[in-house]
CSV table of C-alpha atoms in Angstrom, one decimal:
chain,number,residue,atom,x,y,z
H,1,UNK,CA,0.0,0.0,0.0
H,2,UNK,CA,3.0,3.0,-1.2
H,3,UNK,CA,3.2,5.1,-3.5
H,4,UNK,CA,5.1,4.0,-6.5
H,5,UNK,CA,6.0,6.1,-8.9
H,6,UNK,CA,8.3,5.8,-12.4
H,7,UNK,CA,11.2,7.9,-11.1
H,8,UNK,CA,14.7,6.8,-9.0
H,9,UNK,CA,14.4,4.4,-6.2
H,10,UNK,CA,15.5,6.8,-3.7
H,11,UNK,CA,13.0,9.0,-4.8
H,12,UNK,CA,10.0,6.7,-3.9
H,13,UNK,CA,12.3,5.6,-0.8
H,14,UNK,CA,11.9,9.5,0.6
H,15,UNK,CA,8.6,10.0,-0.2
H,16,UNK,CA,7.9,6.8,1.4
H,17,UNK,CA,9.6,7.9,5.0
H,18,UNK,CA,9.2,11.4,4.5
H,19,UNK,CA,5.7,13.2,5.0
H,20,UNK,CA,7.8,16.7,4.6
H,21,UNK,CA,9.1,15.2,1.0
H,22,UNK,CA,5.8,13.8,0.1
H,23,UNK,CA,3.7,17.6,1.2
H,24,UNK,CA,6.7,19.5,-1.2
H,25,UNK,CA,5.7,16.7,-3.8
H,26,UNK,CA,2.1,17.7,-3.7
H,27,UNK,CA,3.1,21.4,-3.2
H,28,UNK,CA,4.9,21.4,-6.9
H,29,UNK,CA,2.1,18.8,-8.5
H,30,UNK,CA,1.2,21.4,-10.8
H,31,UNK,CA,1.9,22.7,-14.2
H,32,UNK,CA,4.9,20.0,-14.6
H,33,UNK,CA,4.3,16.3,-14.8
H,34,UNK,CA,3.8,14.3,-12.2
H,35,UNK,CA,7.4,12.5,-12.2
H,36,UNK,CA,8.8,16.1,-12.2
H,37,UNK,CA,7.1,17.3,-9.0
H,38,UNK,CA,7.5,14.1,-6.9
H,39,UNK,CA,11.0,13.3,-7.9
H,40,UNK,CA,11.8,17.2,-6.6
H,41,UNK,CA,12.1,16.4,-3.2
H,42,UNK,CA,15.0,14.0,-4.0
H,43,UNK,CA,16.3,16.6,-5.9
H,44,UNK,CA,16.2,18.9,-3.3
H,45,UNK,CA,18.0,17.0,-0.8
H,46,UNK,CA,20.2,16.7,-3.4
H,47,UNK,CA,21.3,20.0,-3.4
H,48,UNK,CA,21.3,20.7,-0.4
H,49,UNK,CA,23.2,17.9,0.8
H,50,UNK,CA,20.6,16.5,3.6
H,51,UNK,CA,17.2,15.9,3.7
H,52,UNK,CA,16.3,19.2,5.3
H,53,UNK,CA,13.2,19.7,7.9
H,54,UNK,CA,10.2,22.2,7.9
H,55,UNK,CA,11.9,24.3,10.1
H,56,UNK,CA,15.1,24.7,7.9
H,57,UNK,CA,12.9,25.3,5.1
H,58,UNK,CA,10.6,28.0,6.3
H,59,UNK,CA,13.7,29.7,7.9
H,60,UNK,CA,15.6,29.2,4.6
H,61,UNK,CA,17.0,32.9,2.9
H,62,UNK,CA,14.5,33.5,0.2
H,63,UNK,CA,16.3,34.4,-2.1
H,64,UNK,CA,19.0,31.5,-1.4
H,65,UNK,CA,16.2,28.7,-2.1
H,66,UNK,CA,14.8,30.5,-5.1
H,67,UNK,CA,18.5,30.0,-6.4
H,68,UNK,CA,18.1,26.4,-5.0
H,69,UNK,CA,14.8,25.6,-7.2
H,70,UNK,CA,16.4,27.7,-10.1
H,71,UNK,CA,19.6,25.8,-10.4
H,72,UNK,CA,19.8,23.7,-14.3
H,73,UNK,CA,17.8,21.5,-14.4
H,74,UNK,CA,14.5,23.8,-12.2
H,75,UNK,CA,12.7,22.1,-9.8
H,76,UNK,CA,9.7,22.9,-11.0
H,77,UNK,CA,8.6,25.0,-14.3
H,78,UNK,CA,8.2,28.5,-12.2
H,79,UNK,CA,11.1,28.2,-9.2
H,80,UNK,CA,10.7,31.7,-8.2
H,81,UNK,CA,6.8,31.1,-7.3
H,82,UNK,CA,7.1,27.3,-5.5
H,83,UNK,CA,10.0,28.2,-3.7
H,84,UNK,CA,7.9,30.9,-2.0
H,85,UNK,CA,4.8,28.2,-1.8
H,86,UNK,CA,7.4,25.7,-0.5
H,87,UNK,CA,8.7,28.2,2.4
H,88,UNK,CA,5.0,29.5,3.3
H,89,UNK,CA,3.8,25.6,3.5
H,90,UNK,CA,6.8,25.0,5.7
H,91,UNK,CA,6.0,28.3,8.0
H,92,UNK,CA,2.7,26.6,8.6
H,93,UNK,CA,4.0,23.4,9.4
H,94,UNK,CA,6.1,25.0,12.2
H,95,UNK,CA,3.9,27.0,13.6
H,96,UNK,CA,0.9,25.3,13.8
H,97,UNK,CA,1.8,21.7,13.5
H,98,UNK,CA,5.8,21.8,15.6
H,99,UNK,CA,7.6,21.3,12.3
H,100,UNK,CA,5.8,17.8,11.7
H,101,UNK,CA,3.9,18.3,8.5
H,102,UNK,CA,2.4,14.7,9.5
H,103,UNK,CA,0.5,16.3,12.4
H,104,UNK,CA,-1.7,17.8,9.7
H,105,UNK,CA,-3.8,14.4,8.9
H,106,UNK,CA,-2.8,12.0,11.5
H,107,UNK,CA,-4.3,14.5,14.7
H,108,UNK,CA,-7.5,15.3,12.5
H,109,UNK,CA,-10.6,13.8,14.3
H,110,UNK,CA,-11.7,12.8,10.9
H,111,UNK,CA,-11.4,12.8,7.2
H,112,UNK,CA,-13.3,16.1,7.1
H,113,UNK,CA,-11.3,18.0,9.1
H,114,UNK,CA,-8.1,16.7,7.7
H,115,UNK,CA,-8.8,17.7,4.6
H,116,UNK,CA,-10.2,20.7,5.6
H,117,UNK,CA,-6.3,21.3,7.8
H,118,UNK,CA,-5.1,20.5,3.9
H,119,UNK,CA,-7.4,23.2,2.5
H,120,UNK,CA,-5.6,25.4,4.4
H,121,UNK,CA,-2.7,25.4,3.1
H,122,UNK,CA,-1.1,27.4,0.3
H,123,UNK,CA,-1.8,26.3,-3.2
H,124,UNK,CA,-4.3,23.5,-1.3
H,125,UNK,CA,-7.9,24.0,-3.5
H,126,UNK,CA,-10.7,21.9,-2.8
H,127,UNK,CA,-9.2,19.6,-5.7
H,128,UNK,CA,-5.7,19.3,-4.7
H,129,UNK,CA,-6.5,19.0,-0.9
H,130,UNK,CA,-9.0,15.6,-1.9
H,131,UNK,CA,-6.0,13.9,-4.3
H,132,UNK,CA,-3.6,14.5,-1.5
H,133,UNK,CA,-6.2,12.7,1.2
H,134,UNK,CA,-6.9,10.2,-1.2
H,135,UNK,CA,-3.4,9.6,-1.7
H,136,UNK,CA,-2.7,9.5,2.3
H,137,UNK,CA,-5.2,6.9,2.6
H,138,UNK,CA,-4.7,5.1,-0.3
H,139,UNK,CA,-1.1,4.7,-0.5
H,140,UNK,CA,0.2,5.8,3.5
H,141,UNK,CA,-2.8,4.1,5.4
H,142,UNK,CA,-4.1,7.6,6.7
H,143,UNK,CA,-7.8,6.5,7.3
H,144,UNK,CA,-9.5,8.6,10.0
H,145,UNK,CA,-13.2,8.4,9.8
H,146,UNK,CA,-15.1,9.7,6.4
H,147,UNK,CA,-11.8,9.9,4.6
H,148,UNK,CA,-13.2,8.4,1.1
H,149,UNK,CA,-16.0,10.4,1.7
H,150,UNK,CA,-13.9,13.7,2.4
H,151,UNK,CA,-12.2,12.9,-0.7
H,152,UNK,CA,-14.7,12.8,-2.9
H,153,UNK,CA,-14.3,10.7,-6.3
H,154,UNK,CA,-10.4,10.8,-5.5
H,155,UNK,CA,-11.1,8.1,-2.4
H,156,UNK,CA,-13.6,6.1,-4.4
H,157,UNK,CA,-11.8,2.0,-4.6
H,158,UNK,CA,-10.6,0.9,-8.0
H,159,UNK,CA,-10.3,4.6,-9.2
H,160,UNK,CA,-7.9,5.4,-11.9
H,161,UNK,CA,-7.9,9.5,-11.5
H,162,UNK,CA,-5.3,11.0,-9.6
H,163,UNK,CA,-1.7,10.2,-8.3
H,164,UNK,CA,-3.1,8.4,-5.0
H,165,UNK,CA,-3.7,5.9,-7.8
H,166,UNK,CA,-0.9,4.7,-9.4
H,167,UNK,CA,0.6,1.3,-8.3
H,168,UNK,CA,2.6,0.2,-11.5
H,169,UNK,CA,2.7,0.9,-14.4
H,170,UNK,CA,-0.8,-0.1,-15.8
H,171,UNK,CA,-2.6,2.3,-13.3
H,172,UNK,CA,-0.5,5.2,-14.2
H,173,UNK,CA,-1.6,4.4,-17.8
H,174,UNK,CA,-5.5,4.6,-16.6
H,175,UNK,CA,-4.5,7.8,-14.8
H,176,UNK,CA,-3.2,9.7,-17.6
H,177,UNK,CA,-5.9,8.5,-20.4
H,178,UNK,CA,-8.1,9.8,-17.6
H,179,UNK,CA,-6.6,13.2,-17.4
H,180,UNK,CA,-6.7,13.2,-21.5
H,181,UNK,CA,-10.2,12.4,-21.2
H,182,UNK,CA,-11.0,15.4,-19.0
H,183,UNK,CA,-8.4,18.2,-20.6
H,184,UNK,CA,-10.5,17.1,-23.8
H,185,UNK,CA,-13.9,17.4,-22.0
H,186,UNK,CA,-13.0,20.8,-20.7
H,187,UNK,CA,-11.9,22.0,-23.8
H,188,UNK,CA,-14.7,20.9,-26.0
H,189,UNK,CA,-17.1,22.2,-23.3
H,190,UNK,CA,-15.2,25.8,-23.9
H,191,UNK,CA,-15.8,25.7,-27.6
């Protein structure tokens, strides 16, 4: 029941252990693909030599991680803007939660308010916050009461629509012809 992703073994091995890697992951899940944004963590840790904590990263010098994201090859498609996102997630997780991004699902009384601690969070819409409970419960065993439900189609069993999905490489197939199927429904419903 983990997330298993095409990209490096270490990779999937931190985003495994690490609910910090995995909430950067989600953080940077848009406007790049998928492998991009959850192989960034990694990459991260990378260059920085460690695997750093909330605390560093909220404390970080701006402008110094913004350079960090930047560096060849980017982080993510706009570095200036998710290193910001990345540092104001990370401010949360310290002050609210005592650095443990983890805190944020596991001491919610119930799916709806842990995805509603989720919703709180920068770059979090209704949509992202569901994928990334779905994903918690699907893949990390997060399963407070009325997740599923919390989570909307994105917690239904045997769906094939979002990252909290993919197990090998046959689901992330059925994920992506899903996505097709709705950037083609949006953009014939726009014409």
């Amino acid at each position: 029941m983990t997330l298993s992703l095409p990209i490096e073994a270490e990779a999937n091995e931190l985003l495994r252990r690490s609910p910090l890697a995995l909430l950067v992951a989600m953080i940077l899940d848009q406007q790049v693909p998928m492998e991009k944004a959850f192989s960034a963590p990694y990459d991260l840790t990378l260059r920085l030599g460690h695997e750093p904590d909330a605390r560093e990263l909220a404390d970080f010098d701006p402008e110094k991680l913004i350079e960090v994201f930047a560096q060849r090859p980017a982080l993510h498609r706009f570095p200036k803007a998710m290193a910001a996102r990345v540092q104001q997630v990370c401010r949360i997780v310290v002050d609210r939660y005592a650095g443990d991004p983890a805190r944020i699902w596991t001491e919610a009384p119930d799916g709806a308010a842990a995805l509603a601690r989720i919703g709180e969070l920068p770059g979090f819409g209704k949509q992202k916050a569901q994928i990334f409970l779905a994903l918690l419960g699907k893949r990390y065993g997060v399963d407070p009461a009325g997740w599923r439900e919390a989570a909307g189609e994105y917690g239904r069993e045997g769906a094939h629509v979002s990252v909290a999905d993919i197990v090998d490489e046959d689901s992330l197939v059925r994920v992506r012809e899903h996505k097709q199927q709705m950037k083609a429904a949006a953009k014939a419903a726009k014409t």
